[in-house]
Amino acid sequence: LRVIERAAALDPLNPRVFRAKALTLISARRPQDAIEAARKALAMNAQLSGTHGYLGLALVLTGKAVEAKAEFAAEPNLSARLAGLAITERTLGNAAAADAAFAELVRARGDAANYQQAQVLAQKGDVDAALAALERAHAMGDGGMSGIGNDPWLDPLRDQPRFKQLLLQMGLA
């Protein structure tokens, strides 16, 4: 976070710095602060890929799922948008809409979104399927796996032996 703060001081007009700050704050379990950073990034560039998704995640984590749904709907990254909508719809009690967003994620992105599928499945409570999706993501070298250590969407998996084994395989435990 100190590095991100330094980058923001050196380059205060760079929305990517504030997007990175939002993700860092989410990873640090400071979602309220992440909301502010993401909004600052979006004020500079409303279409900055990933930023609406980070804002949506922070909003869900602070109990603002209705606001989060609008942010996920605005997210340019298809995988992040559909995963976020699936999770948010389930949070709002809209199981049919959640399942439809997840089905669209699988249809549109397939194995390219194994990591995001794992996020949705973990939040749904389908532990075995979530772990299988993470294992596929790892085997394929999915870039999303870089967030596995701090991703709040994956918190329901953290006590699972298969999850711990995956972290060991990745050199993260």
Short mmCIF file of N, CA and C in Angstrom, two decimals:
data_model
loop_
_atom_site.label_atom_id
_atom_site.label_comp_id
_atom_site.label_asym_id
_atom_site.label_seq_id
_atom_site.Cartn_x
_atom_site.Cartn_y
_atom_site.Cartn_z
N LEU A 1 0.84 -1.19 0.00
CA LEU A 1 0.00 0.00 0.00
C LEU A 1 0.88 1.25 0.00
N ARG A 2 2.02 1.19 0.71
CA ARG A 2 2.93 2.35 0.71
C ARG A 2 3.43 2.64 -0.71
N VAL A 3 3.71 1.60 -1.47
CA VAL A 3 4.18 1.79 -2.84
C VAL A 3 3.09 2.43 -3.69
N ILE A 4 1.86 1.98 -3.52
CA ILE A 4 0.74 2.55 -4.27
C ILE A 4 0.52 4.02 -3.88
N GLU A 5 0.62 4.31 -2.60
CA GLU A 5 0.47 5.69 -2.13
C GLU A 5 1.56 6.58 -2.74
N ARG A 6 2.77 6.06 -2.83
CA ARG A 6 3.88 6.81 -3.43
C ARG A 6 3.60 7.04 -4.91
N ALA A 7 3.13 6.00 -5.60
CA ALA A 7 2.80 6.14 -7.02
C ALA A 7 1.71 7.19 -7.22
N ALA A 8 0.72 7.21 -6.35
CA ALA A 8 -0.36 8.19 -6.45
C ALA A 8 0.17 9.61 -6.23
N ALA A 9 1.12 9.74 -5.34
CA ALA A 9 1.71 11.06 -5.10
C ALA A 9 2.53 11.52 -6.30
N LEU A 10 3.22 10.58 -6.94
CA LEU A 10 4.06 10.92 -8.09
C LEU A 10 3.25 11.11 -9.37
N ASP A 11 2.14 10.41 -9.47
CA ASP A 11 1.35 10.44 -10.71
C ASP A 11 -0.14 10.52 -10.36
N PRO A 12 -0.57 11.65 -9.79
CA PRO A 12 -1.95 11.76 -9.28
C PRO A 12 -3.03 11.79 -10.35
N LEU A 13 -2.66 11.85 -11.61
CA LEU A 13 -3.65 11.87 -12.69
C LEU A 13 -3.73 10.54 -13.43
N ASN A 14 -3.12 9.51 -12.89
CA ASN A 14 -3.11 8.19 -13.51
C ASN A 14 -4.20 7.31 -12.89
N PRO A 15 -5.29 7.06 -13.62
CA PRO A 15 -6.37 6.28 -13.03
C PRO A 15 -5.95 4.84 -12.70
N ARG A 16 -4.95 4.31 -13.41
CA ARG A 16 -4.51 2.94 -13.13
C ARG A 16 -3.90 2.81 -11.73
N VAL A 17 -3.29 3.87 -11.25
CA VAL A 17 -2.74 3.86 -9.90
C VAL A 17 -3.87 3.71 -8.89
N PHE A 18 -4.96 4.42 -9.11
CA PHE A 18 -6.08 4.36 -8.16
C PHE A 18 -6.86 3.04 -8.30
N ARG A 19 -6.88 2.47 -9.52
CA ARG A 19 -7.45 1.13 -9.68
C ARG A 19 -6.62 0.13 -8.87
N ALA A 20 -5.29 0.22 -8.99
CA ALA A 20 -4.41 -0.67 -8.23
C ALA A 20 -4.59 -0.47 -6.72
N LYS A 21 -4.79 0.78 -6.33
CA LYS A 21 -5.02 1.08 -4.92
C LYS A 21 -6.31 0.42 -4.45
N ALA A 22 -7.35 0.48 -5.26
CA ALA A 22 -8.62 -0.15 -4.89
C ALA A 22 -8.44 -1.65 -4.68
N LEU A 23 -7.75 -2.31 -5.61
CA LEU A 23 -7.53 -3.76 -5.47
C LEU A 23 -6.68 -4.06 -4.23
N THR A 24 -5.67 -3.26 -3.99
CA THR A 24 -4.81 -3.47 -2.83
C THR A 24 -5.61 -3.32 -1.54
N LEU A 25 -6.48 -2.33 -1.49
CA LEU A 25 -7.30 -2.13 -0.29
C LEU A 25 -8.33 -3.25 -0.11
N ILE A 26 -8.86 -3.77 -1.20
CA ILE A 26 -9.76 -4.93 -1.10
C ILE A 26 -8.99 -6.11 -0.53
N SER A 27 -7.79 -6.34 -1.05
CA SER A 27 -6.97 -7.45 -0.58
C SER A 27 -6.61 -7.29 0.89
N ALA A 28 -6.49 -6.04 1.34
CA ALA A 28 -6.18 -5.75 2.75
C ALA A 28 -7.44 -5.76 3.61
N ARG A 29 -8.55 -6.11 3.01
CA ARG A 29 -9.85 -6.16 3.70
C ARG A 29 -10.26 -4.79 4.23
N ARG A 30 -10.04 -3.79 3.36
CA ARG A 30 -10.46 -2.41 3.66
C ARG A 30 -11.38 -1.93 2.53
N PRO A 31 -12.54 -2.57 2.38
CA PRO A 31 -13.39 -2.27 1.24
C PRO A 31 -13.93 -0.84 1.22
N GLN A 32 -14.18 -0.25 2.37
CA GLN A 32 -14.70 1.12 2.38
C GLN A 32 -13.68 2.08 1.75
N ASP A 33 -12.41 1.89 2.08
CA ASP A 33 -11.36 2.71 1.48
C ASP A 33 -11.20 2.40 -0.01
N ALA A 34 -11.42 1.15 -0.37
CA ALA A 34 -11.33 0.75 -1.78
C ALA A 34 -12.39 1.44 -2.62
N ILE A 35 -13.55 1.65 -2.06
CA ILE A 35 -14.63 2.34 -2.78
C ILE A 35 -14.16 3.73 -3.21
N GLU A 36 -13.55 4.43 -2.30
CA GLU A 36 -13.06 5.78 -2.59
C GLU A 36 -12.01 5.75 -3.70
N ALA A 37 -11.07 4.82 -3.62
CA ALA A 37 -10.01 4.74 -4.64
C ALA A 37 -10.58 4.38 -6.01
N ALA A 38 -11.51 3.43 -6.04
CA ALA A 38 -12.11 3.03 -7.32
C ALA A 38 -12.91 4.18 -7.92
N ARG A 39 -13.65 4.89 -7.10
CA ARG A 39 -14.42 6.03 -7.61
C ARG A 39 -13.50 7.12 -8.16
N LYS A 40 -12.36 7.30 -7.54
CA LYS A 40 -11.41 8.29 -8.03
C LYS A 40 -10.88 7.86 -9.39
N ALA A 41 -10.55 6.58 -9.55
CA ALA A 41 -10.08 6.07 -10.84
C ALA A 41 -11.15 6.24 -11.91
N LEU A 42 -12.40 5.92 -11.58
CA LEU A 42 -13.48 6.03 -12.55
C LEU A 42 -13.79 7.48 -12.90
N ALA A 43 -13.57 8.39 -11.98
CA ALA A 43 -13.76 9.81 -12.30
C ALA A 43 -12.78 10.26 -13.37
N MET A 44 -11.63 9.62 -13.41
CA MET A 44 -10.61 9.94 -14.42
C MET A 44 -10.82 9.18 -15.72
N ASN A 45 -11.36 7.96 -15.63
CA ASN A 45 -11.58 7.12 -16.81
C ASN A 45 -12.71 6.15 -16.50
N ALA A 46 -13.91 6.49 -16.91
CA ALA A 46 -15.10 5.70 -16.58
C ALA A 46 -15.12 4.32 -17.21
N GLN A 47 -14.25 4.06 -18.18
CA GLN A 47 -14.24 2.76 -18.85
C GLN A 47 -12.97 1.96 -18.55
N LEU A 48 -12.25 2.31 -17.51
CA LEU A 48 -11.02 1.61 -17.17
C LEU A 48 -11.34 0.18 -16.74
N SER A 49 -10.93 -0.76 -17.55
CA SER A 49 -11.27 -2.17 -17.34
C SER A 49 -10.86 -2.63 -15.94
N GLY A 50 -11.77 -3.32 -15.30
CA GLY A 50 -11.55 -3.87 -13.97
C GLY A 50 -12.03 -2.98 -12.85
N THR A 51 -12.12 -1.70 -13.08
CA THR A 51 -12.39 -0.76 -11.99
C THR A 51 -13.83 -0.84 -11.50
N HIS A 52 -14.79 -0.94 -12.42
CA HIS A 52 -16.18 -1.11 -11.97
C HIS A 52 -16.31 -2.41 -11.19
N GLY A 53 -15.58 -3.43 -11.62
CA GLY A 53 -15.61 -4.71 -10.91
C GLY A 53 -15.05 -4.60 -9.50
N TYR A 54 -13.93 -3.90 -9.35
CA TYR A 54 -13.37 -3.72 -8.01
C TYR A 54 -14.30 -2.90 -7.14
N LEU A 55 -14.92 -1.88 -7.73
CA LEU A 55 -15.88 -1.08 -6.97
C LEU A 55 -17.08 -1.94 -6.58
N GLY A 56 -17.56 -2.75 -7.51
CA GLY A 56 -18.67 -3.65 -7.20
C GLY A 56 -18.34 -4.60 -6.07
N LEU A 57 -17.16 -5.19 -6.11
CA LEU A 57 -16.73 -6.10 -5.05
C LEU A 57 -16.68 -5.38 -3.71
N ALA A 58 -16.09 -4.19 -3.68
CA ALA A 58 -16.01 -3.44 -2.43
C ALA A 58 -17.41 -3.10 -1.91
N LEU A 59 -18.31 -2.77 -2.82
CA LEU A 59 -19.68 -2.45 -2.40
C LEU A 59 -20.39 -3.68 -1.83
N VAL A 60 -20.22 -4.84 -2.46
CA VAL A 60 -20.81 -6.06 -1.91
C VAL A 60 -20.26 -6.31 -0.52
N LEU A 61 -18.95 -6.16 -0.36
CA LEU A 61 -18.32 -6.43 0.94
C LEU A 61 -18.79 -5.47 2.02
N THR A 62 -19.31 -4.31 1.63
CA THR A 62 -19.82 -3.35 2.62
C THR A 62 -21.34 -3.39 2.71
N GLY A 63 -21.95 -4.42 2.12
CA GLY A 63 -23.40 -4.59 2.24
C GLY A 63 -24.23 -3.77 1.28
N LYS A 64 -23.63 -3.28 0.21
CA LYS A 64 -24.34 -2.43 -0.74
C LYS A 64 -24.50 -3.16 -2.08
N ALA A 65 -25.19 -4.28 -2.04
CA ALA A 65 -25.29 -5.12 -3.23
C ALA A 65 -26.07 -4.48 -4.37
N VAL A 66 -27.07 -3.68 -4.07
CA VAL A 66 -27.83 -3.03 -5.14
C VAL A 66 -26.92 -2.08 -5.93
N GLU A 67 -26.13 -1.29 -5.22
CA GLU A 67 -25.17 -0.41 -5.89
C GLU A 67 -24.13 -1.22 -6.65
N ALA A 68 -23.71 -2.34 -6.05
CA ALA A 68 -22.70 -3.20 -6.68
C ALA A 68 -23.20 -3.74 -8.01
N LYS A 69 -24.45 -4.12 -8.07
CA LYS A 69 -25.01 -4.67 -9.30
C LYS A 69 -24.85 -3.67 -10.46
N ALA A 70 -25.10 -2.41 -10.20
CA ALA A 70 -24.96 -1.39 -11.24
C ALA A 70 -23.50 -1.26 -11.68
N GLU A 71 -22.58 -1.38 -10.74
CA GLU A 71 -21.16 -1.29 -11.09
C GLU A 71 -20.73 -2.49 -11.93
N PHE A 72 -21.16 -3.67 -11.53
CA PHE A 72 -20.80 -4.85 -12.33
C PHE A 72 -21.39 -4.77 -13.73
N ALA A 73 -22.60 -4.25 -13.83
CA ALA A 73 -23.23 -4.11 -15.15
C ALA A 73 -22.44 -3.16 -16.05
N ALA A 74 -21.72 -2.22 -15.47
CA ALA A 74 -20.93 -1.25 -16.24
C ALA A 74 -19.51 -1.73 -16.53
N GLU A 75 -19.11 -2.87 -15.97
CA GLU A 75 -17.73 -3.36 -16.12
C GLU A 75 -17.45 -3.82 -17.55
N PRO A 76 -16.43 -3.25 -18.21
CA PRO A 76 -16.12 -3.64 -19.59
C PRO A 76 -15.57 -5.07 -19.73
N ASN A 77 -14.89 -5.58 -18.71
CA ASN A 77 -14.33 -6.92 -18.78
C ASN A 77 -15.46 -7.94 -18.60
N LEU A 78 -15.72 -8.72 -19.65
CA LEU A 78 -16.86 -9.64 -19.65
C LEU A 78 -16.81 -10.64 -18.51
N SER A 79 -15.66 -11.25 -18.28
CA SER A 79 -15.56 -12.26 -17.21
C SER A 79 -15.85 -11.64 -15.85
N ALA A 80 -15.25 -10.49 -15.57
CA ALA A 80 -15.48 -9.82 -14.29
C ALA A 80 -16.93 -9.37 -14.16
N ARG A 81 -17.49 -8.87 -15.27
CA ARG A 81 -18.89 -8.42 -15.24
C ARG A 81 -19.82 -9.56 -14.90
N LEU A 82 -19.71 -10.67 -15.64
CA LEU A 82 -20.65 -11.78 -15.44
C LEU A 82 -20.46 -12.46 -14.09
N ALA A 83 -19.22 -12.64 -13.65
CA ALA A 83 -18.98 -13.23 -12.33
C ALA A 83 -19.55 -12.32 -11.24
N GLY A 84 -19.29 -11.04 -11.36
CA GLY A 84 -19.81 -10.09 -10.37
C GLY A 84 -21.32 -10.06 -10.33
N LEU A 85 -21.94 -10.10 -11.51
CA LEU A 85 -23.40 -10.11 -11.55
C LEU A 85 -23.96 -11.40 -10.95
N ALA A 86 -23.32 -12.53 -11.25
CA ALA A 86 -23.79 -13.81 -10.69
C ALA A 86 -23.73 -13.78 -9.17
N ILE A 87 -22.64 -13.27 -8.62
CA ILE A 87 -22.48 -13.22 -7.16
C ILE A 87 -23.45 -12.21 -6.54
N THR A 88 -23.55 -11.06 -7.17
CA THR A 88 -24.42 -10.01 -6.63
C THR A 88 -25.88 -10.42 -6.69
N GLU A 89 -26.29 -11.01 -7.79
CA GLU A 89 -27.69 -11.46 -7.89
C GLU A 89 -28.00 -12.49 -6.80
N ARG A 90 -27.06 -13.40 -6.53
CA ARG A 90 -27.28 -14.39 -5.47
C ARG A 90 -27.36 -13.69 -4.12
N THR A 91 -26.50 -12.71 -3.91
CA THR A 91 -26.52 -11.94 -2.66
C THR A 91 -27.86 -11.25 -2.46
N LEU A 92 -28.45 -10.80 -3.57
CA LEU A 92 -29.75 -10.12 -3.51
C LEU A 92 -30.92 -11.09 -3.46
N GLY A 93 -30.64 -12.39 -3.51
CA GLY A 93 -31.70 -13.40 -3.44
C GLY A 93 -32.32 -13.73 -4.77
N ASN A 94 -31.69 -13.32 -5.87
CA ASN A 94 -32.20 -13.58 -7.21
C ASN A 94 -31.48 -14.79 -7.81
N ALA A 95 -31.84 -15.99 -7.36
CA ALA A 95 -31.14 -17.20 -7.77
C ALA A 95 -31.22 -17.43 -9.28
N ALA A 96 -32.36 -17.18 -9.89
CA ALA A 96 -32.50 -17.41 -11.34
C ALA A 96 -31.59 -16.48 -12.13
N ALA A 97 -31.54 -15.21 -11.73
CA ALA A 97 -30.65 -14.25 -12.41
C ALA A 97 -29.19 -14.60 -12.17
N ALA A 98 -28.87 -15.07 -10.97
CA ALA A 98 -27.50 -15.48 -10.66
C ALA A 98 -27.09 -16.66 -11.53
N ASP A 99 -27.97 -17.64 -11.63
CA ASP A 99 -27.68 -18.82 -12.45
C ASP A 99 -27.56 -18.45 -13.93
N ALA A 100 -28.37 -17.52 -14.39
CA ALA A 100 -28.31 -17.09 -15.79
C ALA A 100 -26.99 -16.37 -16.07
N ALA A 101 -26.53 -15.52 -15.16
CA ALA A 101 -25.25 -14.83 -15.36
C ALA A 101 -24.11 -15.83 -15.35
N PHE A 102 -24.17 -16.82 -14.46
CA PHE A 102 -23.13 -17.84 -14.41
C PHE A 102 -23.12 -18.67 -15.69
N ALA A 103 -24.30 -19.06 -16.15
CA ALA A 103 -24.39 -19.83 -17.40
C ALA A 103 -23.82 -19.04 -18.58
N GLU A 104 -24.08 -17.74 -18.61
CA GLU A 104 -23.54 -16.89 -19.67
C GLU A 104 -22.01 -16.80 -19.56
N LEU A 105 -21.49 -16.73 -18.34
CA LEU A 105 -20.04 -16.72 -18.13
C LEU A 105 -19.41 -17.99 -18.70
N VAL A 106 -20.00 -19.12 -18.39
CA VAL A 106 -19.47 -20.40 -18.87
C VAL A 106 -19.59 -20.48 -20.39
N ARG A 107 -20.74 -20.07 -20.93
CA ARG A 107 -20.96 -20.13 -22.37
C ARG A 107 -20.02 -19.20 -23.13
N ALA A 108 -19.92 -17.97 -22.66
CA ALA A 108 -19.17 -16.95 -23.39
C ALA A 108 -17.65 -17.08 -23.23
N ARG A 109 -17.21 -17.50 -22.06
CA ARG A 109 -15.77 -17.49 -21.77
C ARG A 109 -15.17 -18.87 -21.57
N GLY A 110 -16.00 -19.87 -21.24
CA GLY A 110 -15.50 -21.24 -21.09
C GLY A 110 -14.31 -21.32 -20.15
N ASP A 111 -13.31 -22.11 -20.57
CA ASP A 111 -12.13 -22.32 -19.73
C ASP A 111 -11.31 -21.06 -19.52
N ALA A 112 -11.51 -20.05 -20.35
CA ALA A 112 -10.78 -18.80 -20.17
C ALA A 112 -11.22 -18.07 -18.90
N ALA A 113 -12.32 -18.52 -18.31
CA ALA A 113 -12.83 -17.89 -17.09
C ALA A 113 -12.96 -18.89 -15.95
N ASN A 114 -12.08 -19.88 -15.90
CA ASN A 114 -12.13 -20.85 -14.80
C ASN A 114 -11.99 -20.17 -13.44
N TYR A 115 -11.10 -19.19 -13.35
CA TYR A 115 -10.90 -18.50 -12.08
C TYR A 115 -12.19 -17.80 -11.64
N GLN A 116 -12.83 -17.07 -12.57
CA GLN A 116 -14.07 -16.38 -12.23
C GLN A 116 -15.19 -17.37 -11.91
N GLN A 117 -15.19 -18.51 -12.61
CA GLN A 117 -16.18 -19.54 -12.28
C GLN A 117 -15.98 -20.02 -10.85
N ALA A 118 -14.71 -20.18 -10.44
CA ALA A 118 -14.42 -20.60 -9.07
C ALA A 118 -14.93 -19.57 -8.07
N GLN A 119 -14.78 -18.29 -8.38
CA GLN A 119 -15.28 -17.24 -7.49
C GLN A 119 -16.78 -17.39 -7.28
N VAL A 120 -17.51 -17.55 -8.38
CA VAL A 120 -18.97 -17.66 -8.30
C VAL A 120 -19.36 -18.92 -7.53
N LEU A 121 -18.73 -20.02 -7.85
CA LEU A 121 -19.06 -21.29 -7.20
C LEU A 121 -18.72 -21.26 -5.71
N ALA A 122 -17.62 -20.61 -5.35
CA ALA A 122 -17.27 -20.48 -3.93
C ALA A 122 -18.31 -19.67 -3.19
N GLN A 123 -18.77 -18.59 -3.79
CA GLN A 123 -19.77 -17.75 -3.15
C GLN A 123 -21.14 -18.45 -3.09
N LYS A 124 -21.37 -19.34 -4.02
CA LYS A 124 -22.61 -20.11 -4.03
C LYS A 124 -22.59 -21.22 -2.98
N GLY A 125 -21.38 -21.58 -2.55
CA GLY A 125 -21.25 -22.65 -1.56
C GLY A 125 -20.95 -24.00 -2.18
N ASP A 126 -20.68 -24.05 -3.47
CA ASP A 126 -20.36 -25.30 -4.16
C ASP A 126 -18.84 -25.49 -4.11
N VAL A 127 -18.35 -25.94 -2.96
CA VAL A 127 -16.93 -26.00 -2.67
C VAL A 127 -16.18 -26.91 -3.64
N ASP A 128 -16.68 -28.12 -3.87
CA ASP A 128 -15.97 -29.06 -4.75
C ASP A 128 -15.85 -28.52 -6.17
N ALA A 129 -16.92 -27.96 -6.70
CA ALA A 129 -16.87 -27.41 -8.06
C ALA A 129 -15.96 -26.19 -8.12
N ALA A 130 -15.96 -25.37 -7.08
CA ALA A 130 -15.08 -24.20 -7.04
C ALA A 130 -13.62 -24.63 -7.04
N LEU A 131 -13.31 -25.62 -6.23
CA LEU A 131 -11.93 -26.11 -6.17
C LEU A 131 -11.51 -26.73 -7.50
N ALA A 132 -12.40 -27.46 -8.14
CA ALA A 132 -12.09 -28.05 -9.44
C ALA A 132 -11.82 -26.96 -10.47
N ALA A 133 -12.59 -25.88 -10.43
CA ALA A 133 -12.38 -24.77 -11.36
C ALA A 133 -11.03 -24.10 -11.09
N LEU A 134 -10.67 -23.94 -9.82
CA LEU A 134 -9.36 -23.36 -9.50
C LEU A 134 -8.23 -24.27 -9.97
N GLU A 135 -8.40 -25.55 -9.80
CA GLU A 135 -7.38 -26.50 -10.25
C GLU A 135 -7.21 -26.43 -11.77
N ARG A 136 -8.32 -26.31 -12.50
CA ARG A 136 -8.24 -26.15 -13.96
C ARG A 136 -7.55 -24.83 -14.31
N ALA A 137 -7.92 -23.77 -13.59
CA ALA A 137 -7.31 -22.46 -13.84
C ALA A 137 -5.80 -22.53 -13.63
N HIS A 138 -5.39 -23.19 -12.58
CA HIS A 138 -3.95 -23.32 -12.29
C HIS A 138 -3.26 -24.13 -13.39
N ALA A 139 -3.86 -25.23 -13.79
CA ALA A 139 -3.26 -26.07 -14.82
C ALA A 139 -3.10 -25.33 -16.14
N MET A 140 -4.01 -24.40 -16.40
CA MET A 140 -3.98 -23.65 -17.66
C MET A 140 -3.13 -22.38 -17.57
N GLY A 141 -2.60 -22.06 -16.40
CA GLY A 141 -1.83 -20.83 -16.25
C GLY A 141 -2.68 -19.58 -16.28
N ASP A 142 -3.90 -19.68 -15.80
CA ASP A 142 -4.83 -18.55 -15.77
C ASP A 142 -4.25 -17.41 -14.94
N GLY A 143 -4.18 -16.23 -15.54
CA GLY A 143 -3.63 -15.06 -14.87
C GLY A 143 -4.39 -14.65 -13.62
N GLY A 144 -5.68 -15.01 -13.56
CA GLY A 144 -6.47 -14.70 -12.38
C GLY A 144 -5.93 -15.34 -11.11
N MET A 145 -5.18 -16.43 -11.29
CA MET A 145 -4.65 -17.14 -10.13
C MET A 145 -3.70 -16.28 -9.30
N SER A 146 -3.21 -15.19 -9.86
CA SER A 146 -2.32 -14.31 -9.10
C SER A 146 -3.04 -13.69 -7.90
N GLY A 147 -4.36 -13.67 -7.93
CA GLY A 147 -5.12 -13.08 -6.82
C GLY A 147 -5.60 -14.07 -5.79
N ILE A 148 -5.29 -15.34 -5.95
CA ILE A 148 -5.85 -16.39 -5.10
C ILE A 148 -5.56 -16.18 -3.61
N GLY A 149 -4.42 -15.60 -3.29
CA GLY A 149 -4.04 -15.47 -1.89
C GLY A 149 -4.89 -14.52 -1.08
N ASN A 150 -5.50 -13.52 -1.74
CA ASN A 150 -6.24 -12.49 -1.01
C ASN A 150 -7.64 -12.23 -1.53
N ASP A 151 -8.10 -13.00 -2.47
CA ASP A 151 -9.40 -12.75 -3.09
C ASP A 151 -10.53 -13.05 -2.11
N PRO A 152 -11.31 -12.04 -1.71
CA PRO A 152 -12.41 -12.27 -0.77
C PRO A 152 -13.47 -13.24 -1.29
N TRP A 153 -13.66 -13.28 -2.62
CA TRP A 153 -14.65 -14.21 -3.18
C TRP A 153 -14.28 -15.65 -2.87
N LEU A 154 -12.99 -15.93 -2.66
CA LEU A 154 -12.54 -17.30 -2.41
C LEU A 154 -12.46 -17.64 -0.93
N ASP A 155 -12.83 -16.74 -0.05
CA ASP A 155 -12.74 -16.99 1.39
C ASP A 155 -13.45 -18.26 1.83
N PRO A 156 -14.58 -18.65 1.24
CA PRO A 156 -15.23 -19.89 1.68
C PRO A 156 -14.39 -21.15 1.45
N LEU A 157 -13.32 -21.03 0.68
CA LEU A 157 -12.49 -22.19 0.35
C LEU A 157 -11.23 -22.29 1.22
N ARG A 158 -10.90 -21.26 1.94
CA ARG A 158 -9.59 -21.17 2.59
C ARG A 158 -9.27 -22.29 3.56
N ASP A 159 -10.25 -22.89 4.20
CA ASP A 159 -9.99 -23.97 5.16
C ASP A 159 -9.97 -25.35 4.51
N GLN A 160 -10.21 -25.41 3.23
CA GLN A 160 -10.28 -26.69 2.53
C GLN A 160 -8.87 -27.23 2.24
N PRO A 161 -8.63 -28.51 2.52
CA PRO A 161 -7.30 -29.10 2.25
C PRO A 161 -6.88 -28.95 0.78
N ARG A 162 -7.81 -29.11 -0.16
CA ARG A 162 -7.45 -28.96 -1.57
C ARG A 162 -7.02 -27.54 -1.90
N PHE A 163 -7.64 -26.57 -1.26
CA PHE A 163 -7.25 -25.17 -1.47
C PHE A 163 -5.84 -24.95 -0.93
N LYS A 164 -5.59 -25.44 0.27
CA LYS A 164 -4.26 -25.30 0.87
C LYS A 164 -3.20 -25.99 0.02
N GLN A 165 -3.55 -27.15 -0.53
CA GLN A 165 -2.62 -27.88 -1.39
C GLN A 165 -2.31 -27.06 -2.65
N LEU A 166 -3.33 -26.44 -3.20
CA LEU A 166 -3.13 -25.59 -4.40
C LEU A 166 -2.19 -24.43 -4.07
N LEU A 167 -2.39 -23.81 -2.93
CA LEU A 167 -1.49 -22.73 -2.52
C LEU A 167 -0.05 -23.23 -2.38
N LEU A 168 0.11 -24.43 -1.84
CA LEU A 168 1.45 -25.02 -1.73
C LEU A 168 2.07 -25.25 -3.09
N GLN A 169 1.27 -25.77 -4.02
CA GLN A 169 1.77 -26.02 -5.38
C GLN A 169 2.22 -24.71 -6.04
N MET A 170 1.55 -23.63 -5.71
CA MET A 170 1.87 -22.34 -6.30
C MET A 170 2.98 -21.61 -5.55
N GLY A 171 3.45 -22.19 -4.46
CA GLY A 171 4.47 -21.56 -3.65
C GLY A 171 3.96 -20.41 -2.82
N LEU A 172 2.68 -20.44 -2.49
CA LEU A 172 2.05 -19.37 -1.73
C LEU A 172 1.73 -19.75 -0.30
N ALA A 173 2.15 -20.92 0.13
CA ALA A 173 1.90 -21.35 1.50
C ALA A 173 3.09 -22.11 2.03
#
